[in-house]
PDB file of N, CA and C and ligand atoms in Angstrom:
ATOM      1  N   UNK D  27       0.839  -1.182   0.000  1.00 76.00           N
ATOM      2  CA  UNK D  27       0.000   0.000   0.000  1.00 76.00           C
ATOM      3  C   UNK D  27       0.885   1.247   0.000  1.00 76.00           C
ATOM      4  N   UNK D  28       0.574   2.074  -0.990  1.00 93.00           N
ATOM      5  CA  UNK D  28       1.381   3.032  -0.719  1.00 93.00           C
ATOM      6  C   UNK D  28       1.092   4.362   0.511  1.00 93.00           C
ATOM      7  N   UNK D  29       1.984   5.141   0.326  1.00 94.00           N
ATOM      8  CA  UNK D  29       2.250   5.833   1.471  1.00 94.00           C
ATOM      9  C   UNK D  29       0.506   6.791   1.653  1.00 94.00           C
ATOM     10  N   UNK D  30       0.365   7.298   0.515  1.00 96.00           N
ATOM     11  CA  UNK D  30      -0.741   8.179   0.287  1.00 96.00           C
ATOM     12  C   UNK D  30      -1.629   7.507   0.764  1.00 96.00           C
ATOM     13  N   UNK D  31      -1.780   6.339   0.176  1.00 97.00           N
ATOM     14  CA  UNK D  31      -3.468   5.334   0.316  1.00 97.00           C
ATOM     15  C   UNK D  31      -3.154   4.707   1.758  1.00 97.00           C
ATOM     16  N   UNK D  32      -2.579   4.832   2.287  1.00 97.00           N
ATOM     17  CA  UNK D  32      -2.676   4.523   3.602  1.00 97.00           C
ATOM     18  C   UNK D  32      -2.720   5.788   4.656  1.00 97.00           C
ATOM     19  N   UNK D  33      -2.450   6.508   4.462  1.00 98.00           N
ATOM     20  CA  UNK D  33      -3.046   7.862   5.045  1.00 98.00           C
ATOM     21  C   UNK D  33      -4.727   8.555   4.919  1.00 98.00           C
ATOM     22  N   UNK D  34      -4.712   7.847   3.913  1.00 98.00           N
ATOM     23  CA  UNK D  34      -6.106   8.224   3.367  1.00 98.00           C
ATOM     24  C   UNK D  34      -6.973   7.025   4.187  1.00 98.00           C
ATOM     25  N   UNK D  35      -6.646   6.026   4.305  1.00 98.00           N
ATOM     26  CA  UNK D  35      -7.181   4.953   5.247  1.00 98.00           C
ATOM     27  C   UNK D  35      -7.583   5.497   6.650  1.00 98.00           C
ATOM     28  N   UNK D  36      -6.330   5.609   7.139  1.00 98.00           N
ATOM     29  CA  UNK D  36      -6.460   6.205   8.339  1.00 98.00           C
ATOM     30  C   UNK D  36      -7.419   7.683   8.590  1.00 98.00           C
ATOM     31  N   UNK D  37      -7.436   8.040   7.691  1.00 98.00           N
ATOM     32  CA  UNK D  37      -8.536   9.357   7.823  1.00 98.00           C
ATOM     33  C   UNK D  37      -9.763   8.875   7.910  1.00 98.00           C
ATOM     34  N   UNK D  38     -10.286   7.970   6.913  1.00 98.00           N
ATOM     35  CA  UNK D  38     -11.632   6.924   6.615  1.00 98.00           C
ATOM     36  C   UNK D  38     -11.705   6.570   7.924  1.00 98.00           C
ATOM     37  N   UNK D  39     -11.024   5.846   8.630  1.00 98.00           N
ATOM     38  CA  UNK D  39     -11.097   5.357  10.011  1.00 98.00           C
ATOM     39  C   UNK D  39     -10.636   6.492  11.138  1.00 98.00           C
ATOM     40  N   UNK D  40     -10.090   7.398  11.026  1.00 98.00           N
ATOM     41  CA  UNK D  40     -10.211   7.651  12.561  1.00 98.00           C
ATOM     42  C   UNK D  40     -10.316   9.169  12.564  1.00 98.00           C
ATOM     43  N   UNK D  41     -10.060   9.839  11.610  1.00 98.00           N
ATOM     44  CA  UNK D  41     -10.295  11.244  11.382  1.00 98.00           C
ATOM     45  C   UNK D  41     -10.843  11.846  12.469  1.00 98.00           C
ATOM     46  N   UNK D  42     -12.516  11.405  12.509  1.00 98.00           N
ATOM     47  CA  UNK D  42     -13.444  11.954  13.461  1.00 98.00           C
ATOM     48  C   UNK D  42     -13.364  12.063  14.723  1.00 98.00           C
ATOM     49  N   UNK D  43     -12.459  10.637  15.244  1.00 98.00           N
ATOM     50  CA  UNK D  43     -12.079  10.434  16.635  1.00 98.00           C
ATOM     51  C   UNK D  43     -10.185  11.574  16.748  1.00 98.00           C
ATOM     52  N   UNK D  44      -9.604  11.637  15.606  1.00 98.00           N
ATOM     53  CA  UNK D  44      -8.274  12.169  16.007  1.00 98.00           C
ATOM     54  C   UNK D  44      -8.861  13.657  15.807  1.00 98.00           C
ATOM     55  N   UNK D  45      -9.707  13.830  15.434  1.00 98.00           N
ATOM     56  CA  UNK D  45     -10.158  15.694  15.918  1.00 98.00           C
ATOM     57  C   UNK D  45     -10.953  15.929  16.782  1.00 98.00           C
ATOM     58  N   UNK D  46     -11.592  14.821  17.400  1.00 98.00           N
ATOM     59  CA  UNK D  46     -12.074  15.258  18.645  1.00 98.00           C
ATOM     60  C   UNK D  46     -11.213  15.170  19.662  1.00 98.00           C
ATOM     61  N   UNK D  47      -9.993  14.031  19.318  1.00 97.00           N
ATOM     62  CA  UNK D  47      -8.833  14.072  20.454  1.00 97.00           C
ATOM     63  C   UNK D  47      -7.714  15.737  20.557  1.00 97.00           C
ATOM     64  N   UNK D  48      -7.440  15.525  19.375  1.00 98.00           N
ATOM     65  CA  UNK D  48      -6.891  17.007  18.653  1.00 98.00           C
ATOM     66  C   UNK D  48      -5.194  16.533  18.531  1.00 98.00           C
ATOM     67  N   UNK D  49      -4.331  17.573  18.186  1.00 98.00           N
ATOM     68  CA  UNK D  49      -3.125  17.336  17.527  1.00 98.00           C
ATOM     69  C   UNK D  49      -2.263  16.860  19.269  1.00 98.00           C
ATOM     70  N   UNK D  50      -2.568  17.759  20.060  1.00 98.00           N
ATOM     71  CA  UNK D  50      -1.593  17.510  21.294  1.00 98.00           C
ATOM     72  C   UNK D  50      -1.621  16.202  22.175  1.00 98.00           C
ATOM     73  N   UNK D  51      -2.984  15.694  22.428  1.00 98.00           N
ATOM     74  CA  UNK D  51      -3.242  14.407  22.657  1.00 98.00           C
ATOM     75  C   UNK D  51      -3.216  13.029  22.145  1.00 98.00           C
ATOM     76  N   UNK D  52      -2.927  13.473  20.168  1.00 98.00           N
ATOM     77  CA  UNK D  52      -3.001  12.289  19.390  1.00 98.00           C
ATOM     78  C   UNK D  52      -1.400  12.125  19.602  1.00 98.00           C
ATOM     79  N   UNK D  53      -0.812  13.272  19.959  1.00 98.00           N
ATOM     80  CA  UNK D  53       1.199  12.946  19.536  1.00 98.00           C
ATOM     81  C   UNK D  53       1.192  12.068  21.149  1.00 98.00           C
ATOM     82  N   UNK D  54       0.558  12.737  22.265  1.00 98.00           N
ATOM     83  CA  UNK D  54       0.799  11.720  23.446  1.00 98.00           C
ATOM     84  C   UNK D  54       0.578  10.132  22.947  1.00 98.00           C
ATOM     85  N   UNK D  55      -0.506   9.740  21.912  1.00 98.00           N
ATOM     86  CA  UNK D  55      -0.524   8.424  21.837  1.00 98.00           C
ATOM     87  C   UNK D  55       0.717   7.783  21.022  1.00 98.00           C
ATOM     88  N   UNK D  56       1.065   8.460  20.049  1.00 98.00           N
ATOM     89  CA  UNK D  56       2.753   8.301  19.251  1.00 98.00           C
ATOM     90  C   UNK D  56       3.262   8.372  20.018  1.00 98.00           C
ATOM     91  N   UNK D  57       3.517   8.770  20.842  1.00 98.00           N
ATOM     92  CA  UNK D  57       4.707   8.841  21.710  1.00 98.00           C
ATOM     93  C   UNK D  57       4.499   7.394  22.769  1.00 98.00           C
ATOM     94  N   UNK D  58       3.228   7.507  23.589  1.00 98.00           N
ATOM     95  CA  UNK D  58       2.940   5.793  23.969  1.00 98.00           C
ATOM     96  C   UNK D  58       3.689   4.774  23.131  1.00 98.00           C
ATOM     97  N   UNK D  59       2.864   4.631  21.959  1.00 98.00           N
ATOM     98  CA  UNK D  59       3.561   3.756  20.959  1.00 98.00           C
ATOM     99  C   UNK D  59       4.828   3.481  21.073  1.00 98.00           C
ATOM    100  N   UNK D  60       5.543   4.816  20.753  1.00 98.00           N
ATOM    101  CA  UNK D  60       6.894   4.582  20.630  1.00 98.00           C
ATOM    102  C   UNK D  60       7.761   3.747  21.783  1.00 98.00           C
ATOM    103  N   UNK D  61       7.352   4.325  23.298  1.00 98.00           N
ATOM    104  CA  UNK D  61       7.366   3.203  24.286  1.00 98.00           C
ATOM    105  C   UNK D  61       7.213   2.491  24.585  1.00 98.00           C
ATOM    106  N   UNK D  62       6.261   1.573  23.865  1.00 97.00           N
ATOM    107  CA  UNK D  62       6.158   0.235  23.650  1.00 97.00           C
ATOM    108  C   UNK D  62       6.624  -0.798  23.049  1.00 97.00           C
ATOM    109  N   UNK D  63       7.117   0.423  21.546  1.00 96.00           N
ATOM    110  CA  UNK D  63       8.340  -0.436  20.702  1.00 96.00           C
ATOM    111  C   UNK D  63       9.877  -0.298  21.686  1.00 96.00           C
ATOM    112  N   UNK D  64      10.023   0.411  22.113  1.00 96.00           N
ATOM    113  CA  UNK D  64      11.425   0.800  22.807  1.00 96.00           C
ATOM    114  C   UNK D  64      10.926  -0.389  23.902  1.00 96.00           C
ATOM    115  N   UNK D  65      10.426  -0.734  24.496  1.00 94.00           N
ATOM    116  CA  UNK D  65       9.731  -1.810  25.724  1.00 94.00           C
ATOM    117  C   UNK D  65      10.442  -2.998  25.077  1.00 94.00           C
ATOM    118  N   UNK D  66       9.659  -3.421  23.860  1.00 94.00           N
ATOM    119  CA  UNK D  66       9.996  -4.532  23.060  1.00 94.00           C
ATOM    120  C   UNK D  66      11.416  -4.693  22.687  1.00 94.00           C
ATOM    121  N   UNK D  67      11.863  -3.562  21.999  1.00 94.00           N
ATOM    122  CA  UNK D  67      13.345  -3.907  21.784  1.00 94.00           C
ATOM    123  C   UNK D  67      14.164  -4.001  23.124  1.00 94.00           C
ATOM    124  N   UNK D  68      13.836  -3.546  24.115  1.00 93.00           N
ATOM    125  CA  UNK D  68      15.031  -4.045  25.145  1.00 93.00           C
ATOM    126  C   UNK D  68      14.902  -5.337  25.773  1.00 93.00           C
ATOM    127  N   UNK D  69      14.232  -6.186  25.140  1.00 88.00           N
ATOM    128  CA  UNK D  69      14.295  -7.659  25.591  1.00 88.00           C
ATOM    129  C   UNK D  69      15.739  -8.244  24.735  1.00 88.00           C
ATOM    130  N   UNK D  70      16.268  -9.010  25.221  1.00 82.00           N
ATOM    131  CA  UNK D  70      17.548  -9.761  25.045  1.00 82.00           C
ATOM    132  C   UNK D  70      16.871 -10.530  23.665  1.00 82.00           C
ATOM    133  N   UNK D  71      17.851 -10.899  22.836  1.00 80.00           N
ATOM    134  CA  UNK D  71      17.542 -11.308  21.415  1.00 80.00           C
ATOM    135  C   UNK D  71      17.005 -12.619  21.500  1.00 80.00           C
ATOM    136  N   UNK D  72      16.933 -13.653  22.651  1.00 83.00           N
ATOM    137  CA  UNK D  72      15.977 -14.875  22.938  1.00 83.00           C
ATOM    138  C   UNK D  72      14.466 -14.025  23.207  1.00 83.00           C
ATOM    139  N   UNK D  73      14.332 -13.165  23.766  1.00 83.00           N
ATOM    140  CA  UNK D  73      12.929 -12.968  24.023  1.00 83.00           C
ATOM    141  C   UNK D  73      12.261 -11.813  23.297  1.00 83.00           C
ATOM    142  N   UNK D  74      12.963 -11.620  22.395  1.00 88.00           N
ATOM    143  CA  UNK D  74      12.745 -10.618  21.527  1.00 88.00           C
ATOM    144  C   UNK D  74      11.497 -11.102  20.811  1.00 88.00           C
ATOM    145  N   UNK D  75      10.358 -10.436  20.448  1.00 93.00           N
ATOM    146  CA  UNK D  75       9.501 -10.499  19.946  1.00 93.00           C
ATOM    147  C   UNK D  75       8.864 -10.010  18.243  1.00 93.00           C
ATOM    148  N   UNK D  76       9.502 -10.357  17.157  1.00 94.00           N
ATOM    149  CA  UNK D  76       9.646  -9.648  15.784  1.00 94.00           C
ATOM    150  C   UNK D  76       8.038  -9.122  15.737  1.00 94.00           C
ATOM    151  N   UNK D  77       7.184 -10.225  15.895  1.00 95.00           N
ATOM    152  CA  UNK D  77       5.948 -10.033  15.453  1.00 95.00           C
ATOM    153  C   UNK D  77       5.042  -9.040  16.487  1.00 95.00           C
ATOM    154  N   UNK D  78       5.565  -8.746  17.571  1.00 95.00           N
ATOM    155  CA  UNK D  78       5.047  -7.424  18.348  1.00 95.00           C
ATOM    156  C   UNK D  78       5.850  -6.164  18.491  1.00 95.00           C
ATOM    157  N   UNK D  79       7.238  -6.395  17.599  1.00 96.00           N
ATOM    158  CA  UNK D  79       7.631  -5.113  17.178  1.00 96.00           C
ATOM    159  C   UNK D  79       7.333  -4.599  15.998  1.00 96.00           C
ATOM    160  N   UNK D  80       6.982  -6.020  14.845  1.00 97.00           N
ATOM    161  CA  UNK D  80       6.248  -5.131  13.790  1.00 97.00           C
ATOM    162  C   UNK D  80       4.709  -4.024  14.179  1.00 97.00           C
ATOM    163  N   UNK D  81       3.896  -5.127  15.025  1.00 97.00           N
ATOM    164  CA  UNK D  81       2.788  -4.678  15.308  1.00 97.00           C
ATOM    165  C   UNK D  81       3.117  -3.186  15.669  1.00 97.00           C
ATOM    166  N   UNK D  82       4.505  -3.044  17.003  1.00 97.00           N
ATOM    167  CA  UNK D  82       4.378  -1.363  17.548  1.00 97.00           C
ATOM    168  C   UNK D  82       4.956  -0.626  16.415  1.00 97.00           C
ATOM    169  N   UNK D  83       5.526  -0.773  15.478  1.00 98.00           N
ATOM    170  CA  UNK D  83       6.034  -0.426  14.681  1.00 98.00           C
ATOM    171  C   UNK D  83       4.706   0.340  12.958  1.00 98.00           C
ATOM    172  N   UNK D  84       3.634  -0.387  13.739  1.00 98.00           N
ATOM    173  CA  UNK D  84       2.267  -0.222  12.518  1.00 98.00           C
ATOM    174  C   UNK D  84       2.131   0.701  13.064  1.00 98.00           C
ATOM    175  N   UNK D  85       1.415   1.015  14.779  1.00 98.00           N
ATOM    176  CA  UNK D  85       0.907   1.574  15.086  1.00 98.00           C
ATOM    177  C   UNK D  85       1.672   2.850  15.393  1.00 98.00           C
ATOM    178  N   UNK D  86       2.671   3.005  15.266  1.00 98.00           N
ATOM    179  CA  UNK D  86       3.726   4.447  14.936  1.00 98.00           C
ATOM    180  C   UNK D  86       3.318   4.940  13.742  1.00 98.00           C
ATOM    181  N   UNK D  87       3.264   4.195  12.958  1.00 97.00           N
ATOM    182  CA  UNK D  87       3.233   4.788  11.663  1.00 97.00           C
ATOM    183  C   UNK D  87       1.614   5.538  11.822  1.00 97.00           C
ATOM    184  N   UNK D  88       0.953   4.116  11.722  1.00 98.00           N
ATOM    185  CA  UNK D  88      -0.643   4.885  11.925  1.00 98.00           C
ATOM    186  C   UNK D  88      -0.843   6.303  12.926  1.00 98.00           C
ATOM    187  N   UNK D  89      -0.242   6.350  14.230  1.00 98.00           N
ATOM    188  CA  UNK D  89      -0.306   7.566  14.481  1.00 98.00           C
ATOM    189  C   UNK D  89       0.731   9.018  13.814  1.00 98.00           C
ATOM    190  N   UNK D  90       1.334   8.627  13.038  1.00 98.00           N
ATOM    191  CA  UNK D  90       1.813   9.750  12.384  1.00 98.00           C
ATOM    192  C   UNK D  90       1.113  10.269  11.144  1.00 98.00           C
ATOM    193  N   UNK D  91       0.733   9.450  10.774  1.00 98.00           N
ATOM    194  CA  UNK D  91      -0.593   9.156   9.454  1.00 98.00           C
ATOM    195  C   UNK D  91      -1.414  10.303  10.341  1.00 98.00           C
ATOM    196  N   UNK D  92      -2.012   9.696  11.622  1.00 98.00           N
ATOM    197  CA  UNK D  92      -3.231  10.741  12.280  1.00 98.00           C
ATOM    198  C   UNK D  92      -2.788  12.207  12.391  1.00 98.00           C
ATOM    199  N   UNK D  93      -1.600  12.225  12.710  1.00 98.00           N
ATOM    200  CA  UNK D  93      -1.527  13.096  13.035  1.00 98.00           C
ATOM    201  C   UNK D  93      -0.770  14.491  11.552  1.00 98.00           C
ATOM    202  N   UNK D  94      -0.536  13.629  10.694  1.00 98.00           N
ATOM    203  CA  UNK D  94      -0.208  14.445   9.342  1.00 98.00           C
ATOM    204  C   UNK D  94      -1.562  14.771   8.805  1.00 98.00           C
ATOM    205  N   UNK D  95      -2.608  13.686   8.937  1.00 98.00           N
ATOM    206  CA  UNK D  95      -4.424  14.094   8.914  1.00 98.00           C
ATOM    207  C   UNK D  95      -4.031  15.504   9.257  1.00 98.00           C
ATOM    208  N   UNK D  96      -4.101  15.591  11.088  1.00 98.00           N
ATOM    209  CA  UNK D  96      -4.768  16.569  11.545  1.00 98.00           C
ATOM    210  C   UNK D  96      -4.042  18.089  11.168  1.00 98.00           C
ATOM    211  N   UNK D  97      -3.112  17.686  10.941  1.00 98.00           N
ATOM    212  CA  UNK D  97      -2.355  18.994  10.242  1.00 98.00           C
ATOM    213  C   UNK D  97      -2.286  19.145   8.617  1.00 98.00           C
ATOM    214  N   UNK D  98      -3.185  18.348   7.988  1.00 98.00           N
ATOM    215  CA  UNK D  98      -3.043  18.558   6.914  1.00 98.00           C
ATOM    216  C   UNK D  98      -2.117  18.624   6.189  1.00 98.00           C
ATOM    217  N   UNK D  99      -1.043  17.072   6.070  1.00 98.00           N
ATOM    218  CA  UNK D  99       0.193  17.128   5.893  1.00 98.00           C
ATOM    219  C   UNK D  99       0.073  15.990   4.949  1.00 98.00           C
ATOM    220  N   UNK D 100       0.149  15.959   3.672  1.00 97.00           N
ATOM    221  CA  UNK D 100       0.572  14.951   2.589  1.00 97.00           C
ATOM    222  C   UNK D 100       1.888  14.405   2.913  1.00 97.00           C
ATOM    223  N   UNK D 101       1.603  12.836   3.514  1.00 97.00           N
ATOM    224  CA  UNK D 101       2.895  12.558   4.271  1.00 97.00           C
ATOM    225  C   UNK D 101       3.897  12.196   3.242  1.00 97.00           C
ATOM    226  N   UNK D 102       2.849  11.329   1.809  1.00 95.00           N
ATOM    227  CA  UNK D 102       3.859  11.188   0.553  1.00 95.00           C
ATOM    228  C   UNK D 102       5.068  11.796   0.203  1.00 95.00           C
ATOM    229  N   UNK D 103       3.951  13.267  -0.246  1.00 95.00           N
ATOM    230  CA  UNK D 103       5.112  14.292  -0.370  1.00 95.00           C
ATOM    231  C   UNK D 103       5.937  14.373   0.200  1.00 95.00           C
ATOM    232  N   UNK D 104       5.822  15.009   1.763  1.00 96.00           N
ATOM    233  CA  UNK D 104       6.904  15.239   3.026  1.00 96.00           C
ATOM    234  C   UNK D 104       7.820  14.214   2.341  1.00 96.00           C
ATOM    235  N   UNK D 105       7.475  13.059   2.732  1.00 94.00           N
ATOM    236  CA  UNK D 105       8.675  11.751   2.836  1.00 94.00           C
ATOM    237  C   UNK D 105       9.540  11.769   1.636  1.00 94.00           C
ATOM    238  N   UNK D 106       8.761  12.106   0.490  1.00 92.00           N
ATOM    239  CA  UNK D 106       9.615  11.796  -0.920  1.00 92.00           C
ATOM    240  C   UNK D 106      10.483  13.074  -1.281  1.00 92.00           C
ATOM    241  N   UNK D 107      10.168  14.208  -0.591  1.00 92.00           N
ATOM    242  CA  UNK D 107      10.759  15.823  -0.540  1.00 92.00           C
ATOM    243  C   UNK D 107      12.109  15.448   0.079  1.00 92.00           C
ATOM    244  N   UNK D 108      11.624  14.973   1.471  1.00 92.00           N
ATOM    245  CA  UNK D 108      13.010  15.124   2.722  1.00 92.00           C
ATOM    246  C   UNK D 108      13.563  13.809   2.427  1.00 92.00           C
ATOM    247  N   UNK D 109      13.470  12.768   1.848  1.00 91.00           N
ATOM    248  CA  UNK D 109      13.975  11.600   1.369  1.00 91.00           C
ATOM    249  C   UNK D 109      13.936  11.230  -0.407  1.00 91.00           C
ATOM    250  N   UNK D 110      14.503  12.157  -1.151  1.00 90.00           N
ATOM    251  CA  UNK D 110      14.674  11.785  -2.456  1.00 90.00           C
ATOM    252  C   UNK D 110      15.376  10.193  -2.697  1.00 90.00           C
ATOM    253  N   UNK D 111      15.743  10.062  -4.021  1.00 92.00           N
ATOM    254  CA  UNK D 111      16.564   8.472  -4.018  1.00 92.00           C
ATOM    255  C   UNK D 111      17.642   8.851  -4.196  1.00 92.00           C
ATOM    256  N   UNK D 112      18.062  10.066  -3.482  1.00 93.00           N
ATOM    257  CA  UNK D 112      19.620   9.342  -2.753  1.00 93.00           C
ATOM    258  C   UNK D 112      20.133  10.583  -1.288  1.00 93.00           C
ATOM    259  N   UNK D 113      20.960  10.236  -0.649  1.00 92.00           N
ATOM    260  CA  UNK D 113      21.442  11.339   0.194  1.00 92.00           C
ATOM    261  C   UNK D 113      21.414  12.612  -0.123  1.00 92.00           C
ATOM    262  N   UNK D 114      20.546  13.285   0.976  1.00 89.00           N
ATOM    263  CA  UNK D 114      20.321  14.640   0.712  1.00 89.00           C
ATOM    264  C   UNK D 114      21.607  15.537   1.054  1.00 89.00           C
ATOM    265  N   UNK D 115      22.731  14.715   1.436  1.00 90.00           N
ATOM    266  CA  UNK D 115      23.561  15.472   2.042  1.00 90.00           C
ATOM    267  C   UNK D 115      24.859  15.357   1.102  1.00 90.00           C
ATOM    268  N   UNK D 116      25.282  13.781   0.625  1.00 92.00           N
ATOM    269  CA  UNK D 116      26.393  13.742  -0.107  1.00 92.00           C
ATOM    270  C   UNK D 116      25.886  13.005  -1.021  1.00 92.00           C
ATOM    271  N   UNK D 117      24.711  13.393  -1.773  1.00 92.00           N
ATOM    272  CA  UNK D 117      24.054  13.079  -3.319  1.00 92.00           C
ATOM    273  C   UNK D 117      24.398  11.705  -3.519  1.00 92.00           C
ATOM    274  N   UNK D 118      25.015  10.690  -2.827  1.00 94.00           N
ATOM    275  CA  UNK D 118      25.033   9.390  -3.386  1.00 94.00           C
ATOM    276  C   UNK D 118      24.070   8.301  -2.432  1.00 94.00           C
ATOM    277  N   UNK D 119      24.242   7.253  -3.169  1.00 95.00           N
ATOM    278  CA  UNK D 119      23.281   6.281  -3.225  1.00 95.00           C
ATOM    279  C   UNK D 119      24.053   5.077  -2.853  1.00 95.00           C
ATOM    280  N   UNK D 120      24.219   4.161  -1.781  1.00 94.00           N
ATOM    281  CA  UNK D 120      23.885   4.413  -0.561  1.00 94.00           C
ATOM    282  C   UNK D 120      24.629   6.023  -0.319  1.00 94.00           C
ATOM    283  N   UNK D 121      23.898   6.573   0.969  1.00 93.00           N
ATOM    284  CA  UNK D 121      25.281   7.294   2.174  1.00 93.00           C
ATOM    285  C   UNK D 121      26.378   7.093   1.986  1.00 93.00           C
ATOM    286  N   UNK D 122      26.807   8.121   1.452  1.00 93.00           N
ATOM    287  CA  UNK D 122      28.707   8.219   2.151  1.00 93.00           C
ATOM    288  C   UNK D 122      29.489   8.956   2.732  1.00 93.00           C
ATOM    289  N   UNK D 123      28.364   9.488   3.512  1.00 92.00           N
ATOM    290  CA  UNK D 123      28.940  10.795   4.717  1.00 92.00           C
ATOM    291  C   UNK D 123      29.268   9.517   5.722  1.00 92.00           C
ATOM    292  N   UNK D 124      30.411  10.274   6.175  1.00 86.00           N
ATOM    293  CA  UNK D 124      31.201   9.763   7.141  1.00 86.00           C
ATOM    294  C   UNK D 124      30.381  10.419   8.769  1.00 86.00           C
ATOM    295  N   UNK D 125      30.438  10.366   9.424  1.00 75.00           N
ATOM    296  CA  UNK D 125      29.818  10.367  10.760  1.00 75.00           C
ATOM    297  C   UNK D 125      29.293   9.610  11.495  1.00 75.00           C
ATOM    298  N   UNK D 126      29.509  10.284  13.118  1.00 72.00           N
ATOM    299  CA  UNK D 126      29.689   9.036  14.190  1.00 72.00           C
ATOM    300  C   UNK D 126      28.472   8.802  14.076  1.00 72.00           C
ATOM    301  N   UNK D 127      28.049   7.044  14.199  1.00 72.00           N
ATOM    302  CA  UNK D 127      27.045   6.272  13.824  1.00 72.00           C
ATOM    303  C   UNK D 127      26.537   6.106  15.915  1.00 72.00           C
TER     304      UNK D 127
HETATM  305 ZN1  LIG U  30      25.238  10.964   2.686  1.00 97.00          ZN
END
């Protein structure tokens, strides 16, 4: 699915509920999220869980989706603007800026 049609999903579904929540309360739930994936990844690589970090990993996305909704933010664009196909910094394809990783 691409980036657009899945934003557009998320509007179909939750639009009504992420503007009655509004922009400051929907980023508290991204931000939840995000603590849940950070939860998941600090389990040791035996108890690591792929299939409930993809899951926290949906629901990041989906709340950024909500929240590009509520600001009226074509996330396509954004993403394909600030991420062309190749480094915005040293024009090649992979990275070949040197810096501490
Ligand atoms: Zn680079």
């Amino acid at each position: 699915m691409e980036i657009s049609k899945f934003q557009s999903l998320m509007k179909d579904l939750y639009y009504a509920n992420d503007n009655r929540r509004g922009i400051y309360r929907t980023t508290l739930w991204l931000f939840e999220e995000m603590g849940e994936l950070s939860h998941e990844l600090k389990k040791n690589s035996v108890k690591m869980d792929k299939k409930a970090i993809a899951e926290e990993m949906a629901d990041i996305y989906a709340w950024v989706a909500s929240l590009a909704n509520l600001l009226e933010i074509d996330l396509n664009k954004a993403i394909l603007s600030k991420y062309p196909n190749k480094c915005i910094k040293c024009n090649h394809k992979p990275c070949q800026c040197q810096k501490d990783l």
